[in-house]
């Protein structure tokens, strides 16, 4: 694979507790999945993205809204992140 350059402009203000680092993490993971041939708009791949991002962050409080939008409540049940 040739070298890649990835640039992301994050519209979430940093250092305000609004999830800018989580949004950046989700963008990077989604780009990686897309480069791997996955359609990140499908429910199954959004769930995969949630698992990857929440495991990296240690919680899903900001990554879930970055993936699904809106207000999300998330919890970990037997090693799997669930959000609604």
Tab-separated table of C-alpha atoms in Angstrom:
chain	number	residue	atom	x	y	z
A	1	UNK	CA	0.000	0.000	0.000
A	2	UNK	CA	1.379	3.439	-0.853
A	3	UNK	CA	1.908	5.960	1.949
A	4	UNK	CA	-1.263	7.783	2.970
A	5	UNK	CA	-1.892	11.201	4.361
A	6	UNK	CA	-5.000	11.621	6.458
A	7	UNK	CA	-6.265	15.048	7.439
A	8	UNK	CA	-9.295	15.636	9.616
A	9	UNK	CA	-10.828	18.955	10.529
A	10	UNK	CA	-12.601	18.517	13.836
A	11	UNK	CA	-15.440	21.003	14.366
A	12	UNK	CA	-15.774	20.053	18.047
A	13	UNK	CA	-13.956	22.648	20.197
A	14	UNK	CA	-10.974	21.138	22.064
A	15	UNK	CA	-10.383	21.372	25.833
A	16	UNK	CA	-14.032	21.982	26.676
A	17	UNK	CA	-15.151	18.473	27.599
A	18	UNK	CA	-17.304	18.152	24.490
A	19	UNK	CA	-15.664	15.029	23.073
A	20	UNK	CA	-13.236	16.432	20.506
A	21	UNK	CA	-10.667	13.698	21.139
A	22	UNK	CA	-13.369	11.040	20.884
A	23	UNK	CA	-14.599	12.505	17.603
A	24	UNK	CA	-11.032	12.433	16.261
A	25	UNK	CA	-10.571	8.849	17.450
A	26	UNK	CA	-13.819	7.748	15.785
A	27	UNK	CA	-12.829	9.511	12.545
A	28	UNK	CA	-9.465	7.735	12.473
A	29	UNK	CA	-10.942	4.327	13.235
A	30	UNK	CA	-13.715	4.823	10.668
A	31	UNK	CA	-11.125	5.777	8.056
A	32	UNK	CA	-9.122	2.654	8.851
A	33	UNK	CA	-12.189	0.445	8.569
A	34	UNK	CA	-13.154	2.121	5.288
A	35	UNK	CA	-9.637	1.601	3.901
A	36	UNK	CA	-10.036	-2.050	4.897
A	37	UNK	CA	-13.132	-2.280	2.718
A	38	UNK	CA	-15.822	-1.980	5.397
A	39	UNK	CA	-18.932	0.156	4.893
A	40	UNK	CA	-19.000	2.118	8.156
A	41	UNK	CA	-22.609	3.188	7.603
A	42	UNK	CA	-24.034	-0.303	8.211
A	43	UNK	CA	-25.391	-1.152	11.685
A	44	UNK	CA	-22.940	-4.050	12.095
A	45	UNK	CA	-19.913	-1.895	11.296
A	46	UNK	CA	-21.153	0.965	13.487
A	47	UNK	CA	-21.343	-1.564	16.313
A	48	UNK	CA	-17.775	-2.680	15.512
A	49	UNK	CA	-16.668	0.954	15.490
A	50	UNK	CA	-18.326	1.479	18.892
A	51	UNK	CA	-16.508	-1.543	20.347
A	52	UNK	CA	-13.124	-0.404	19.010
A	53	UNK	CA	-13.498	3.238	20.036
A	54	UNK	CA	-15.005	2.581	23.489
A	55	UNK	CA	-12.355	-0.013	24.290
A	56	UNK	CA	-9.641	2.470	23.349
A	57	UNK	CA	-11.213	5.274	25.417
A	58	UNK	CA	-12.213	2.983	28.279
A	59	UNK	CA	-15.797	4.241	28.119
A	60	UNK	CA	-18.389	5.063	25.485
A	61	UNK	CA	-19.761	8.369	26.799
A	62	UNK	CA	-18.344	10.493	23.961
A	63	UNK	CA	-17.611	7.962	21.224
A	64	UNK	CA	-21.236	6.730	21.079
A	65	UNK	CA	-22.642	10.172	20.139
A	66	UNK	CA	-19.785	10.649	17.660
A	67	UNK	CA	-20.890	7.448	15.922
A	68	UNK	CA	-24.669	7.529	16.291
A	69	UNK	CA	-25.372	11.215	16.921
A	70	UNK	CA	-27.668	12.749	19.481
A	71	UNK	CA	-27.892	11.813	23.138
A	72	UNK	CA	-26.642	8.309	23.902
A	73	UNK	CA	-26.616	6.233	27.054
A	74	UNK	CA	-23.975	3.521	26.969
A	75	UNK	CA	-22.837	0.716	29.219
A	76	UNK	CA	-20.626	-2.340	29.087
A	77	UNK	CA	-22.301	-5.716	29.479
A	78	UNK	CA	-20.068	-8.778	29.602
A	79	UNK	CA	-17.337	-7.097	27.582
A	80	UNK	CA	-19.577	-5.568	24.922
A	81	UNK	CA	-20.521	-1.908	24.697
A	82	UNK	CA	-24.227	-1.202	24.251
A	83	UNK	CA	-25.713	2.193	23.488
A	84	UNK	CA	-29.107	3.634	22.748
